[in-house]
């Protein structure tokens, strides 16, 4: 019983990795874009 639960959790964790990487990638992209946009807006005046 316990071994079955552990293997299920491992499978769920493997499915979770690409999702976490996608969210992290989106976060980094958004922060980078926001940084450059912020600098551009700051330099307009």
JSON list of C-alpha atoms in Angstrom, two decimals:
[
{"chain": "A", "resi": 1, "resn": "UNK", "atom": "CA", "xyz": [0.00, 0.00, 0.00]},
{"chain": "A", "resi": 2, "resn": "UNK", "atom": "CA", "xyz": [2.68, 2.49, 1.04]},
{"chain": "A", "resi": 3, "resn": "UNK", "atom": "CA", "xyz": [4.89, 1.61, -1.93]},
{"chain": "A", "resi": 4, "resn": "UNK", "atom": "CA", "xyz": [1.96, 2.23, -4.28]},
{"chain": "A", "resi": 5, "resn": "UNK", "atom": "CA", "xyz": [1.40, 5.68, -2.76]},
{"chain": "A", "resi": 6, "resn": "UNK", "atom": "CA", "xyz": [5.12, 6.52, -3.05]},
{"chain": "A", "resi": 7, "resn": "UNK", "atom": "CA", "xyz": [5.21, 5.53, -6.73]},
{"chain": "A", "resi": 8, "resn": "UNK", "atom": "CA", "xyz": [2.07, 7.60, -7.37]},
{"chain": "A", "resi": 9, "resn": "UNK", "atom": "CA", "xyz": [3.65, 10.62, -5.70]},
{"chain": "A", "resi": 10, "resn": "UNK", "atom": "CA", "xyz": [6.82, 10.16, -7.78]},
{"chain": "A", "resi": 11, "resn": "UNK", "atom": "CA", "xyz": [4.74, 10.06, -10.98]},
{"chain": "A", "resi": 12, "resn": "UNK", "atom": "CA", "xyz": [2.84, 13.19, -9.92]},
{"chain": "A", "resi": 13, "resn": "UNK", "atom": "CA", "xyz": [6.14, 14.93, -9.17]},
{"chain": "A", "resi": 14, "resn": "UNK", "atom": "CA", "xyz": [7.46, 14.01, -12.64]},
{"chain": "A", "resi": 15, "resn": "UNK", "atom": "CA", "xyz": [4.31, 15.45, -14.23]},
{"chain": "A", "resi": 16, "resn": "UNK", "atom": "CA", "xyz": [4.73, 18.60, -12.14]},
{"chain": "A", "resi": 17, "resn": "UNK", "atom": "CA", "xyz": [8.30, 19.41, -13.27]},
{"chain": "A", "resi": 18, "resn": "UNK", "atom": "CA", "xyz": [7.43, 20.72, -16.77]},
{"chain": "A", "resi": 19, "resn": "UNK", "atom": "CA", "xyz": [4.59, 22.80, -15.29]},
{"chain": "A", "resi": 20, "resn": "UNK", "atom": "CA", "xyz": [6.92, 24.37, -12.70]},
{"chain": "A", "resi": 21, "resn": "UNK", "atom": "CA", "xyz": [9.55, 25.03, -15.39]},
{"chain": "A", "resi": 22, "resn": "UNK", "atom": "CA", "xyz": [6.91, 26.64, -17.63]},
{"chain": "A", "resi": 23, "resn": "UNK", "atom": "CA", "xyz": [5.67, 28.89, -14.79]},
{"chain": "A", "resi": 24, "resn": "UNK", "atom": "CA", "xyz": [9.26, 29.81, -13.86]},
{"chain": "A", "resi": 25, "resn": "UNK", "atom": "CA", "xyz": [10.08, 30.57, -17.49]},
{"chain": "A", "resi": 26, "resn": "UNK", "atom": "CA", "xyz": [7.00, 32.76, -17.82]},
{"chain": "A", "resi": 27, "resn": "UNK", "atom": "CA", "xyz": [7.90, 34.54, -14.57]},
{"chain": "A", "resi": 28, "resn": "UNK", "atom": "CA", "xyz": [11.48, 35.25, -15.73]},
{"chain": "A", "resi": 29, "resn": "UNK", "atom": "CA", "xyz": [10.23, 36.43, -19.15]},
{"chain": "A", "resi": 30, "resn": "UNK", "atom": "CA", "xyz": [7.62, 38.76, -17.61]},
{"chain": "A", "resi": 31, "resn": "UNK", "atom": "CA", "xyz": [10.11, 40.18, -15.09]},
{"chain": "A", "resi": 32, "resn": "UNK", "atom": "CA", "xyz": [12.71, 40.78, -17.84]},
{"chain": "A", "resi": 33, "resn": "UNK", "atom": "CA", "xyz": [10.17, 42.49, -20.12]},
{"chain": "A", "resi": 34, "resn": "UNK", "atom": "CA", "xyz": [8.83, 44.56, -17.21]},
{"chain": "A", "resi": 35, "resn": "UNK", "atom": "CA", "xyz": [12.39, 45.62, -16.33]},
{"chain": "A", "resi": 36, "resn": "UNK", "atom": "CA", "xyz": [13.16, 46.86, -19.83]},
{"chain": "A", "resi": 37, "resn": "UNK", "atom": "CA", "xyz": [9.74, 48.51, -20.25]},
{"chain": "A", "resi": 38, "resn": "UNK", "atom": "CA", "xyz": [10.18, 50.20, -16.87]},
{"chain": "A", "resi": 39, "resn": "UNK", "atom": "CA", "xyz": [13.60, 51.53, -17.87]},
{"chain": "A", "resi": 40, "resn": "UNK", "atom": "CA", "xyz": [12.22, 52.77, -21.22]},
{"chain": "A", "resi": 41, "resn": "UNK", "atom": "CA", "xyz": [9.32, 54.59, -19.52]},
{"chain": "A", "resi": 42, "resn": "UNK", "atom": "CA", "xyz": [11.74, 56.06, -16.95]},
{"chain": "A", "resi": 43, "resn": "UNK", "atom": "CA", "xyz": [13.97, 57.46, -19.72]},
{"chain": "A", "resi": 44, "resn": "UNK", "atom": "CA", "xyz": [11.17, 59.08, -21.78]},
{"chain": "A", "resi": 45, "resn": "UNK", "atom": "CA", "xyz": [11.18, 62.44, -19.89]}
]
